[in-house]
Amino acid sequence: MYNRLIMSDVARIKILPEAVASAIAAGEVIERPASVVKELVENALDAGATRIAIEIDQAGTARIAVQDNGHGIHSDDVVLAVERYATSKLQSPADLFNIRTLGFRGEALSSIAAVSRLELITRSHDEARGTHLKVEGGEILDKGSIGSPPGTHVTIRDLFFNVPARRKFIKSERTERRRINQVVHRFALANPQVAFSLSQEGRQSFESSGSGDMREILARVFDLELAREMIELPVSDGGEYQIHGFVSPPHLNRSNRQEITFFVNGRWIQDAGLKAAVLQAYHTLLMVGRYPITVLSLKLPPDQVDVNVHPAKAEVRFQAPQKIFSLLQRAVRATLLGQAAPPRVNFQDRWQGLTSEDSHDWQ
Ligand code: ADP
Ligand code: MG
């Protein structure tokens, strides 16, 4: 059974051996402010945080700050944390096939530090004082001891100040803010037991209580009506593959596929096969050109899914994709048919106006 690994102790950071580093699907992970937010929140979640506060100024170009109450970084490891391929999450090449954390490549902090002014304040639970580190464009400027609550507070200022070319690729502030909202929404949907708060330009734009109630998150990400009407998949049987989550009833739909959301072992991913399986499950229930809203979470043994195939870790490779697709299709279909509103018309009316093709679905 899969359980995300949250390290209860402060795991120590090591530089990955060459063999592991070269097996990593490395890439430019930091494309835009939202990628910084994603990487910093992943680190907070991997550290077991139950409260994560995110603050954004000028759509993340001026300041991105993420504060967590996770296990913190040991004072001796703080400098290592911003080095390339330095991670506490992988020990050997074999671990790459049994990933239980969101991060594992040890390159996010170093990539971010290389293109910004980074300030890190962290205190591990087993130390009395915190550590403070300042890095600019990859160069360590200052390190010292500082009073701090347990946990980690990372502040990124002036993103891409030294890479004007990258700055040019940043879209309008509005677009970047929307992307940041979207990233935080996904984390909240995948982690209802964690309290998130996001404030953009000094105004709170998202908040979740961490109560574990998925309908609360659905209401905050979408709206109250949708949260009320989304249909929950029945609890799965505890088999090797588990699917749970929420699907929209056919009358609540969208004109695009963007709200068909998947998480695999707690990680938001995109997958054409999973999407097709969901669309198949809605077949004949939705008009052509209309798409459902889904928040579906798949849990499978970590060795059944390769998460090291995409630079931004936004895609995975399943060992038995067909099995997963058909399981998903059947689970969603059964949920939708089981919840179909009881016919309000008499039996005869019910069959009127249906083509023979539609009628299959009423059996
Ligand atoms: P990765 O997450 O792939 O290990 P990162 O560059 O994101 O690589 O982080 C490097 C290391 O720094 C992590 O392995 C972890 O030990 C430590 N770290 C980073 N952020 C945090 C945090 N918020 N809380 C605790 N430890 C952290
Ligand atoms: Mg990371």
Short mmCIF file of N, CA, C and O and ligand atoms in Angstrom, two decimals, residues 7 10-14 16 24 39-49 66-74 77-78 80-90 101-112 120-123 151-154 313, ligand 1:
data_model
loop_
_atom_site.label_atom_id
_atom_site.label_comp_id
_atom_site.label_asym_id
_atom_site.label_seq_id
_atom_site.Cartn_x
_atom_site.Cartn_y
_atom_site.Cartn_z
N MET A 7 8.90 12.44 6.40
CA MET A 7 9.98 12.06 7.29
C MET A 7 9.74 12.68 8.65
O MET A 7 9.70 13.89 8.79
N VAL A 10 14.39 14.63 11.06
CA VAL A 10 15.03 15.46 10.06
C VAL A 10 16.00 14.57 9.30
O VAL A 10 17.04 14.20 9.82
N ALA A 11 15.65 14.20 8.09
CA ALA A 11 16.55 13.37 7.30
C ALA A 11 17.72 14.24 6.85
O ALA A 11 17.54 15.40 6.53
N ARG A 12 18.90 13.68 6.87
CA ARG A 12 20.07 14.46 6.53
C ARG A 12 20.26 14.52 5.02
O ARG A 12 19.89 13.61 4.30
N ILE A 13 20.84 15.63 4.58
CA ILE A 13 20.98 15.86 3.14
C ILE A 13 22.32 15.33 2.66
O ILE A 13 23.34 15.50 3.31
N LYS A 14 22.29 14.66 1.49
CA LYS A 14 23.53 14.16 0.89
C LYS A 14 23.56 14.58 -0.57
O LYS A 14 22.52 14.73 -1.19
N LEU A 16 23.88 13.53 -4.20
CA LEU A 16 23.63 12.24 -4.86
C LEU A 16 24.88 11.75 -5.56
O LEU A 16 25.58 12.54 -6.20
N ILE A 24 18.70 10.92 -13.34
CA ILE A 24 17.59 11.80 -13.03
C ILE A 24 17.14 12.56 -14.28
O ILE A 24 17.96 13.04 -15.04
N GLU A 39 7.60 24.11 -6.38
CA GLU A 39 8.74 23.43 -5.77
C GLU A 39 8.82 23.70 -4.27
O GLU A 39 9.11 22.80 -3.48
N LEU A 40 8.56 24.95 -3.86
CA LEU A 40 8.67 25.27 -2.44
C LEU A 40 7.56 24.59 -1.63
O LEU A 40 7.79 24.10 -0.52
N VAL A 41 6.36 24.52 -2.20
CA VAL A 41 5.27 23.86 -1.48
C VAL A 41 5.53 22.35 -1.43
O VAL A 41 5.27 21.71 -0.41
N GLU A 42 6.06 21.78 -2.50
CA GLU A 42 6.40 20.34 -2.46
C GLU A 42 7.37 20.07 -1.32
O GLU A 42 7.23 19.09 -0.58
N ASN A 43 8.36 20.94 -1.17
CA ASN A 43 9.33 20.74 -0.08
C ASN A 43 8.65 20.82 1.28
O ASN A 43 8.97 20.04 2.19
N ALA A 44 7.72 21.75 1.43
CA ALA A 44 7.01 21.90 2.72
C ALA A 44 6.20 20.63 3.00
O ALA A 44 6.21 20.12 4.13
N LEU A 45 5.53 20.12 1.99
CA LEU A 45 4.72 18.91 2.18
C LEU A 45 5.61 17.71 2.50
O LEU A 45 5.30 16.91 3.38
N ASP A 46 6.73 17.60 1.78
CA ASP A 46 7.65 16.49 2.06
C ASP A 46 8.19 16.57 3.48
O ASP A 46 8.57 15.56 4.07
N ALA A 47 8.24 17.80 4.02
CA ALA A 47 8.74 17.97 5.40
C ALA A 47 7.63 17.75 6.42
O ALA A 47 7.83 18.01 7.61
N GLY A 48 6.47 17.30 5.96
CA GLY A 48 5.40 16.96 6.90
C GLY A 48 4.64 18.16 7.44
O GLY A 48 3.98 18.06 8.47
N ALA A 49 4.72 19.30 6.74
CA ALA A 49 4.04 20.50 7.24
C ALA A 49 2.53 20.28 7.27
O ALA A 49 1.96 19.60 6.42
N VAL A 66 7.33 31.30 1.21
CA VAL A 66 6.59 30.12 1.64
C VAL A 66 7.07 29.75 3.03
O VAL A 66 8.27 29.52 3.26
N GLN A 67 6.13 29.73 3.97
CA GLN A 67 6.48 29.39 5.35
C GLN A 67 5.75 28.11 5.75
O GLN A 67 4.56 27.98 5.50
N ASP A 68 6.50 27.18 6.34
CA ASP A 68 5.86 25.93 6.76
C ASP A 68 6.23 25.59 8.19
O ASP A 68 7.16 26.13 8.77
N ASN A 69 5.47 24.65 8.75
CA ASN A 69 5.77 24.16 10.11
C ASN A 69 6.28 22.72 10.05
O ASN A 69 6.01 21.92 10.93
N GLY A 70 6.98 22.41 8.97
CA GLY A 70 7.53 21.07 8.79
C GLY A 70 8.79 20.84 9.63
O GLY A 70 9.11 21.64 10.53
N HIS A 71 9.53 19.76 9.31
CA HIS A 71 10.62 19.35 10.20
C HIS A 71 11.87 20.21 10.12
O HIS A 71 12.80 20.03 10.90
N GLY A 72 11.92 21.14 9.17
CA GLY A 72 13.07 22.03 9.11
C GLY A 72 14.32 21.36 8.55
O GLY A 72 14.31 20.18 8.22
N ILE A 73 15.38 22.15 8.44
CA ILE A 73 16.65 21.64 7.91
C ILE A 73 17.70 21.78 9.01
O ILE A 73 17.81 22.85 9.64
N HIS A 74 18.47 20.75 9.21
CA HIS A 74 19.53 20.79 10.22
C HIS A 74 20.54 21.87 9.87
O HIS A 74 20.90 22.03 8.70
N ASP A 77 23.23 21.29 7.43
CA ASP A 77 22.83 20.91 6.07
C ASP A 77 22.30 22.07 5.23
O ASP A 77 22.00 21.89 4.05
N VAL A 78 22.18 23.23 5.86
CA VAL A 78 21.51 24.33 5.17
C VAL A 78 22.23 24.71 3.87
O VAL A 78 21.59 24.96 2.85
N LEU A 80 24.15 22.73 2.09
CA LEU A 80 23.94 21.62 1.14
C LEU A 80 22.59 21.72 0.44
O LEU A 80 22.47 21.36 -0.74
N ALA A 81 21.59 22.18 1.17
CA ALA A 81 20.22 22.21 0.62
C ALA A 81 20.14 23.00 -0.68
O ALA A 81 19.32 22.70 -1.54
N VAL A 82 21.00 24.02 -0.83
CA VAL A 82 20.93 24.82 -2.05
C VAL A 82 21.96 24.36 -3.09
O VAL A 82 22.17 25.03 -4.10
N GLU A 83 22.58 23.22 -2.84
CA GLU A 83 23.50 22.70 -3.86
C GLU A 83 22.79 21.77 -4.82
O GLU A 83 21.80 21.16 -4.48
N ARG A 84 23.33 21.66 -6.00
CA ARG A 84 22.74 20.81 -7.04
C ARG A 84 22.82 19.34 -6.63
O ARG A 84 23.83 18.90 -6.11
N TYR A 85 21.76 18.61 -6.90
CA TYR A 85 21.67 17.17 -6.61
C TYR A 85 21.91 16.87 -5.13
O TYR A 85 22.45 15.83 -4.79
N ALA A 86 21.53 17.82 -4.29
CA ALA A 86 21.63 17.55 -2.85
C ALA A 86 20.22 17.30 -2.34
O ALA A 86 19.35 18.16 -2.46
N THR A 87 20.01 16.12 -1.82
CA THR A 87 18.67 15.75 -1.37
C THR A 87 18.75 14.85 -0.15
O THR A 87 19.72 14.11 0.02
N SER A 88 17.72 14.92 0.67
CA SER A 88 17.62 13.99 1.79
C SER A 88 16.65 12.86 1.44
O SER A 88 16.33 12.04 2.26
N LYS A 89 16.17 12.86 0.17
CA LYS A 89 15.04 11.98 -0.17
C LYS A 89 15.42 10.75 -0.98
O LYS A 89 14.59 9.88 -1.21
N LEU A 90 16.65 10.68 -1.45
CA LEU A 90 17.11 9.53 -2.24
C LEU A 90 18.45 9.10 -1.69
O LEU A 90 19.30 9.93 -1.42
N THR A 101 8.12 10.57 -1.98
CA THR A 101 8.10 12.01 -1.69
C THR A 101 7.77 12.76 -2.97
O THR A 101 7.86 12.20 -4.07
N LEU A 102 7.41 14.01 -2.86
CA LEU A 102 7.10 14.79 -4.06
C LEU A 102 8.38 15.19 -4.78
O LEU A 102 8.47 15.18 -5.99
N GLY A 103 9.40 15.57 -4.00
CA GLY A 103 10.69 15.89 -4.58
C GLY A 103 11.62 14.70 -4.45
O GLY A 103 11.34 13.78 -3.69
N PHE A 104 12.71 14.70 -5.23
CA PHE A 104 13.71 13.64 -5.08
C PHE A 104 14.97 13.96 -5.86
O PHE A 104 15.97 13.28 -5.73
N ARG A 105 14.95 15.03 -6.67
CA ARG A 105 16.09 15.27 -7.55
C ARG A 105 17.13 16.20 -6.94
O ARG A 105 18.23 16.33 -7.47
N GLY A 106 16.76 16.87 -5.90
CA GLY A 106 17.72 17.75 -5.24
C GLY A 106 18.17 18.91 -6.09
O GLY A 106 19.28 19.41 -5.93
N GLU A 107 17.33 19.36 -6.99
CA GLU A 107 17.78 20.47 -7.84
C GLU A 107 16.90 21.71 -7.75
O GLU A 107 17.25 22.74 -8.31
N ALA A 108 15.79 21.63 -7.05
CA ALA A 108 14.88 22.79 -7.05
C ALA A 108 15.50 24.00 -6.35
O ALA A 108 15.63 25.07 -6.95
N LEU A 109 15.93 23.82 -5.10
CA LEU A 109 16.47 24.97 -4.38
C LEU A 109 17.69 25.54 -5.08
O LEU A 109 17.86 26.76 -5.16
N SER A 110 18.54 24.66 -5.61
CA SER A 110 19.74 25.18 -6.28
C SER A 110 19.35 25.94 -7.54
O SER A 110 19.92 27.00 -7.83
N SER A 111 18.38 25.42 -8.29
CA SER A 111 17.96 26.12 -9.53
C SER A 111 17.33 27.46 -9.19
O SER A 111 17.55 28.45 -9.89
N ILE A 112 16.52 27.49 -8.14
CA ILE A 112 15.87 28.75 -7.76
C ILE A 112 16.92 29.75 -7.27
O ILE A 112 16.93 30.92 -7.66
N LEU A 120 16.72 31.97 3.35
CA LEU A 120 16.17 30.77 3.98
C LEU A 120 16.33 30.91 5.48
O LEU A 120 17.42 31.20 5.97
N ILE A 121 15.23 30.74 6.18
CA ILE A 121 15.31 30.67 7.64
C ILE A 121 14.68 29.35 8.03
O ILE A 121 13.54 29.06 7.63
N THR A 122 15.42 28.53 8.73
CA THR A 122 14.90 27.20 9.05
C THR A 122 15.36 26.77 10.42
O THR A 122 16.43 27.18 10.89
N ARG A 123 14.51 26.00 11.07
CA ARG A 123 14.93 25.42 12.35
C ARG A 123 14.38 24.00 12.41
O ARG A 123 13.19 23.78 12.23
N GLY A 151 10.49 24.79 11.66
CA GLY A 151 9.92 24.85 10.31
C GLY A 151 10.83 25.66 9.40
O GLY A 151 11.96 26.00 9.78
N THR A 152 10.33 25.97 8.23
CA THR A 152 11.16 26.61 7.21
C THR A 152 10.41 27.77 6.58
O THR A 152 9.22 27.69 6.32
N HIS A 153 11.14 28.84 6.37
CA HIS A 153 10.58 30.03 5.72
C HIS A 153 11.53 30.42 4.58
O HIS A 153 12.65 30.83 4.83
N VAL A 154 11.08 30.25 3.36
CA VAL A 154 11.92 30.58 2.20
C VAL A 154 11.35 31.81 1.52
O VAL A 154 10.14 31.88 1.27
N LYS A 313 7.93 16.91 -13.43
CA LYS A 313 7.24 15.84 -12.72
C LYS A 313 5.72 15.93 -12.90
O LYS A 313 4.96 15.58 -12.02
P1 ADP B 1 14.48 17.71 -3.30
O1 ADP B 1 13.16 18.19 -2.79
O2 ADP B 1 14.37 17.10 -4.65
O3 ADP B 1 15.21 16.86 -2.33
P2 ADP B 1 15.27 20.51 -3.17
O4 ADP B 1 16.34 21.26 -3.88
O5 ADP B 1 13.87 20.95 -3.37
O6 ADP B 1 15.44 18.99 -3.55
O7 ADP B 1 15.59 20.54 -1.62
C1 ADP B 1 16.87 20.04 -1.18
C2 ADP B 1 16.77 19.51 0.24
O8 ADP B 1 16.55 20.59 1.14
C3 ADP B 1 15.59 18.56 0.46
O9 ADP B 1 15.94 17.22 0.14
C4 ADP B 1 15.34 18.75 1.95
O10 ADP B 1 16.20 17.94 2.72
C5 ADP B 1 15.73 20.19 2.22
N1 ADP B 1 14.54 21.09 2.23
C6 ADP B 1 14.16 21.96 1.28
N2 ADP B 1 13.05 22.63 1.62
C7 ADP B 1 12.69 22.18 2.85
C8 ADP B 1 11.62 22.47 3.76
N3 ADP B 1 10.68 23.39 3.46
N4 ADP B 1 11.59 21.80 4.93
C9 ADP B 1 12.55 20.88 5.23
N5 ADP B 1 13.57 20.55 4.42
C10 ADP B 1 13.66 21.19 3.24
#
